[in-house]
Coordinates of C-alpha atoms and ligand atoms in Angstrom, one line a residue:
X1 CA 236.9 -125.8 -17.4
X2 CA 234.4 -123.3 -18.7
X3 CA 231.2 -123.3 -20.8
X4 CA 229.6 -120.2 -22.1
X5 CA 226.2 -120.3 -23.9
X6 CA 224.4 -117.5 -25.8
X7 CA 226.1 -114.7 -23.9
X8 CA 224.9 -111.2 -24.5
X9 CA 226.2 -107.9 -23.2
X10 CA 225.2 -104.3 -23.9
X11 CA 226.5 -101.1 -22.5
X12 CA 224.2 -98.1 -21.9
X13 CA 225.5 -95.0 -23.5
X14 CA 223.3 -92.1 -22.7
X15 CA 219.8 -92.9 -23.9
X16 CA 221.0 -95.6 -26.3
X17 CA 222.7 -98.9 -25.8
X18 CA 225.6 -100.6 -27.5
X19 CA 225.2 -104.3 -28.1
X20 CA 228.7 -105.6 -27.7
X21 CA 228.3 -109.4 -27.3
X22 CA 225.6 -110.9 -29.4
X23 CA 225.3 -114.6 -28.5
X24 CA 228.8 -115.9 -27.8
X25 CA 229.1 -119.7 -27.4
X26 CA 232.4 -121.1 -26.1
X27 CA 233.8 -124.1 -24.2
X28 CA 237.4 -124.3 -23.0
X29 CA 238.9 -127.5 -21.5
X30 CA 241.6 -127.8 -18.9
X31 CA 245.1 -127.5 -20.4
X32 CA 244.1 -125.4 -23.5
X33 CA 245.9 -122.3 -24.6
X34 CA 243.4 -120.1 -26.4
X35 CA 243.8 -116.7 -28.2
X36 CA 240.8 -114.5 -28.6
X37 CA 241.3 -112.2 -31.6
X38 CA 239.4 -109.5 -33.3
X39 CA 239.7 -105.8 -34.3
X40 CA 239.6 -103.1 -31.7
X41 CA 236.1 -102.7 -30.3
X42 CA 235.0 -106.2 -31.3
X43 CA 234.3 -107.1 -27.6
X44 CA 237.4 -109.1 -26.7
X45 CA 238.0 -107.4 -23.4
X46 CA 234.3 -107.4 -22.6
X47 CA 234.3 -111.2 -23.0
X48 CA 237.5 -111.7 -21.0
X49 CA 236.1 -109.5 -18.2
X50 CA 233.0 -111.5 -18.0
X51 CA 235.0 -114.7 -18.0
X52 CA 237.1 -113.1 -15.2
X53 CA 234.0 -112.2 -13.2
X54 CA 235.1 -108.5 -13.4
X55 CA 231.8 -107.8 -15.3
X56 CA 228.5 -109.6 -15.7
X57 CA 226.6 -110.6 -18.8
X58 CA 223.1 -109.5 -19.5
X59 CA 221.9 -112.9 -20.5
X60 CA 223.2 -116.4 -21.3
X61 CA 225.0 -118.8 -19.1
X62 CA 228.5 -119.1 -17.9
X63 CA 229.8 -122.1 -16.0
X64 CA 233.3 -122.1 -14.5
X65 CA 234.8 -125.2 -13.0
X66 CA 231.3 -126.6 -12.6
X67 CA 229.9 -123.6 -10.9
X68 CA 227.1 -121.4 -12.5
X69 CA 228.4 -117.8 -12.5
X70 CA 225.3 -115.7 -12.1
X71 CA 223.8 -113.4 -9.5
X72 CA 226.8 -113.7 -7.3
X73 CA 227.3 -111.1 -4.6
X74 CA 230.4 -109.0 -5.0
X75 CA 231.9 -110.8 -2.0
X76 CA 231.2 -114.3 -3.5
X77 CA 232.5 -113.2 -6.9
X78 CA 235.7 -112.0 -5.2
X79 CA 236.2 -115.4 -3.4
X80 CA 235.8 -117.3 -6.7
X81 CA 238.0 -114.9 -8.6
X82 CA 240.8 -115.3 -6.1
X83 CA 240.4 -119.0 -6.0
X84 CA 240.1 -119.8 -9.7
X85 CA 241.6 -117.0 -11.7
X86 CA 244.8 -115.2 -12.3
X87 CA 245.0 -112.0 -14.4
X88 CA 247.6 -110.4 -16.6
X89 CA 247.0 -107.0 -18.3
X90 CA 248.7 -105.0 -21.0
X91 CA 249.6 -102.2 -18.6
X92 CA 250.9 -104.7 -15.9
X93 CA 248.6 -103.1 -13.2
X94 CA 251.3 -103.3 -10.5
X95 CA 251.0 -101.2 -7.4
X96 CA 253.6 -98.4 -7.8
X97 CA 254.5 -97.9 -4.1
X98 CA 254.9 -101.6 -3.4
X99 CA 258.1 -103.5 -4.4
X100 CA 258.1 -106.6 -6.5
X101 CA 257.7 -109.2 -3.8
X102 CA 254.9 -107.2 -2.1
X103 CA 253.1 -107.0 -5.4
X104 CA 253.3 -110.7 -5.9
X105 CA 252.2 -111.4 -2.3
X106 CA 249.1 -109.1 -2.5
X107 CA 246.6 -111.7 -3.8
X108 CA 247.6 -114.0 -1.0
X109 CA 246.8 -111.3 1.5
X110 CA 243.3 -111.2 0.1
X111 CA 243.1 -115.0 0.5
X112 CA 244.0 -114.7 4.2
X113 CA 247.4 -116.3 3.9
X114 CA 249.7 -115.3 6.8
X115 CA 252.5 -112.8 6.2
X116 CA 255.4 -115.2 6.5
X117 CA 253.9 -117.8 4.1
X118 CA 252.8 -115.0 1.7
X119 CA 256.4 -113.8 1.4
X120 CA 257.7 -117.3 1.0
X121 CA 255.3 -118.1 -1.8
X122 CA 255.9 -114.7 -3.4
X123 CA 259.7 -115.4 -3.3
X124 CA 259.1 -118.8 -4.9
X125 CA 257.1 -117.3 -7.8
X126 CA 259.5 -114.4 -8.3
X127 CA 262.3 -117.0 -8.6
X128 CA 260.2 -118.9 -11.1
X129 CA 260.1 -115.8 -13.4
X130 CA 263.8 -115.2 -12.9
X131 CA 263.4 -112.1 -10.7
X132 CA 264.5 -113.2 -7.3
X133 CA 267.2 -110.6 -7.3
X134 CA 264.7 -107.8 -8.0
X135 CA 262.3 -108.6 -5.2
X136 CA 263.0 -105.3 -3.3
X137 CA 262.7 -103.1 -6.4
X138 CA 259.8 -100.9 -7.1
X139 CA 258.0 -101.2 -10.5
X140 CA 259.5 -97.9 -11.7
X141 CA 263.0 -99.5 -11.4
X142 CA 262.0 -102.4 -13.6
X143 CA 261.9 -102.7 -17.4
X144 CA 258.5 -103.5 -19.2
X145 CA 259.4 -107.1 -19.5
X146 CA 260.4 -107.4 -15.9
X147 CA 257.2 -105.7 -14.8
X148 CA 255.1 -108.2 -16.8
X149 CA 257.1 -111.0 -15.2
X150 CA 256.2 -109.6 -11.8
X151 CA 252.6 -109.5 -12.9
X152 CA 252.8 -113.1 -14.1
X153 CA 254.3 -114.1 -10.7
X154 CA 251.5 -112.3 -9.0
X155 CA 248.9 -114.0 -11.2
X156 CA 250.4 -117.4 -10.3
X157 CA 250.9 -116.8 -6.6
X158 CA 247.5 -118.2 -5.6
X159 CA 247.8 -121.1 -8.0
X160 CA 244.8 -120.3 -10.2
X161 CA 243.2 -122.9 -12.5
X162 CA 242.8 -120.4 -15.3
X163 CA 245.1 -117.6 -16.4
X164 CA 243.5 -114.7 -18.2
X165 CA 245.6 -112.3 -20.1
X166 CA 244.4 -109.1 -21.9
X167 CA 247.0 -108.1 -24.5
X168 CA 249.8 -109.3 -22.3
X169 CA 252.4 -108.3 -24.9
X170 CA 250.7 -105.1 -26.1
X171 CA 253.1 -102.7 -24.3
X172 CA 256.3 -104.7 -25.1
X173 CA 258.8 -104.7 -27.9
X174 CA 258.9 -107.8 -30.1
X175 CA 261.9 -109.5 -28.4
X176 CA 260.4 -109.0 -24.9
X177 CA 257.0 -110.1 -26.2
X178 CA 258.5 -113.4 -27.4
X179 CA 260.3 -113.9 -24.0
X180 CA 257.0 -113.4 -22.2
X181 CA 255.2 -115.8 -24.6
X182 CA 258.0 -118.3 -24.1
X183 CA 257.3 -118.1 -20.4
X184 CA 253.5 -118.4 -20.8
X185 CA 254.0 -121.4 -23.1
X186 CA 256.0 -123.1 -20.4
X187 CA 253.2 -122.5 -17.9
X188 CA 250.8 -124.1 -20.4
X189 CA 253.2 -127.0 -20.9
X190 CA 253.0 -127.6 -17.2
X191 CA 249.2 -127.8 -17.5
X192 CA 247.9 -124.3 -16.8
X193 CA 244.9 -123.3 -18.8
X194 CA 245.4 -120.0 -20.6
X195 CA 243.0 -117.6 -22.3
X196 CA 244.6 -114.6 -23.9
X197 CA 243.3 -111.6 -25.8
X198 CA 245.5 -110.3 -28.5
X199 CA 245.2 -108.5 -31.9
X200 CA 248.6 -109.6 -33.0
X201 CA 248.7 -112.7 -35.4
X202 CA 252.2 -113.8 -34.4
X203 CA 251.2 -113.8 -30.7
X204 CA 248.0 -115.7 -31.4
X205 CA 249.9 -118.3 -33.5
X206 CA 251.8 -119.1 -30.3
X207 CA 248.6 -120.4 -28.7
X208 CA 247.0 -123.8 -29.6
X209 CA 243.6 -122.5 -30.6
X210 CA 242.4 -119.2 -32.1
X211 CA 238.9 -117.7 -31.7
X212 CA 238.0 -114.7 -33.8
X213 CA 235.3 -112.3 -32.7
X214 CA 233.6 -109.9 -35.1
X215 CA 230.8 -107.5 -34.2
X216 CA 230.1 -109.5 -31.0
X217 CA 229.9 -113.0 -32.4
X218 CA 232.5 -115.7 -32.9
X219 CA 233.2 -116.0 -36.6
X220 CA 236.0 -118.6 -36.4
X221 CA 237.2 -121.1 -33.8
X222 CA 240.1 -123.4 -34.9
X223 CA 242.9 -125.4 -33.4
X224 CA 246.3 -124.4 -34.7
X225 CA 249.8 -125.9 -34.7
X226 CA 251.5 -123.9 -31.9
X227 CA 254.5 -121.8 -33.0
X228 CA 257.1 -122.0 -30.2
X229 CA 258.3 -118.6 -28.9
X230 CA 261.7 -120.1 -27.8
X231 CA 262.9 -120.1 -31.4
X232 CA 262.9 -116.3 -31.4
X233 CA 264.5 -115.7 -28.0
Ligands
ADP301 P1 238.1 -104.8 -27.6 O1 238.7 -105.3 -26.3 O2 237.8 -105.9 -28.6 O3 238.8 -103.7 -28.2 P2 235.9 -104.0 -25.8 O4 235.3 -105.2 -25.3 O5 236.9 -103.2 -24.9 O6 236.6 -104.3 -27.2 O7 234.8 -102.9 -26.2 C1 233.8 -103.3 -27.1 C2 232.9 -102.1 -27.3 O8 232.2 -101.7 -26.1 C3 233.7 -100.8 -27.7 O9 232.9 -100.1 -28.7 C4 233.8 -100.1 -26.4 O10 233.9 -98.7 -26.7 C5 232.5 -100.4 -25.7 N1 232.7 -100.4 -24.2 C6 233.6 -101.2 -23.5 N2 233.4 -101.0 -22.2 C7 232.4 -100.1 -22.1 C8 231.8 -99.5 -20.9 N3 232.2 -99.8 -19.7 N4 230.8 -98.6 -21.2 C9 230.4 -98.3 -22.4 N5 231.0 -98.8 -23.5 C10 232.0 -99.7 -23.4
MG302 MG1 240.5 -104.7 -25.3

């Protein structure tokens, strides 16, 4: 699914530069469910953003689904992003003035899917996350857990090969976090590849593999026995 070799990334800060990723090596196969852990500032989001083609590395190689990701134009990057990747964020990133179904349908609009088909697909995915009755509601009328489920439906709408999540439970209480993790585990059971950033051990233990970043390098990468979230919900 993806191969990363000797990835480096620095940020310019005034006259100096901050070396955030210092030679990251990583391969992820189809069907994996991986947690990326590390303390705040260790480079987790930077790595996920590069994997998600939202940012570019300074050096090293990144191959996604057999395609070398480098020197892509913004337009090409957007095409691959829409085709291969779905994103879930801590703060949901829904569009406030669009209702649930319109939020879910939005990525399909960028893919050029016609309006009728967009809304049908969006409805299908909202149903999948148990929110078909909430399709006309605006984000402000939804709970945190419901908002994240809309965001998951949106991430899935275009049937991405890889789902990327940056602290998907970071803004949710424990019970809601476990409900969201239960849902994400079911997606993985169905074969979706998932890469998730978290700094919570209990959330990471619900993945199948845990990678630890410290000071820009991977210090640990191990398979774990997956804790099922369903036992808590
Ligand atoms: P994490 O997600 O593990 O908390 P990040 O990848 O967000 O860490 O950030 C790693 C380091 O890079 C932090 O010190 C952060 O302040 C810095 N950083 C992140 N993004 C930028 C940016 N766009 N410009 C400058 N510094 C940044
Ligand atoms: Mg982060």
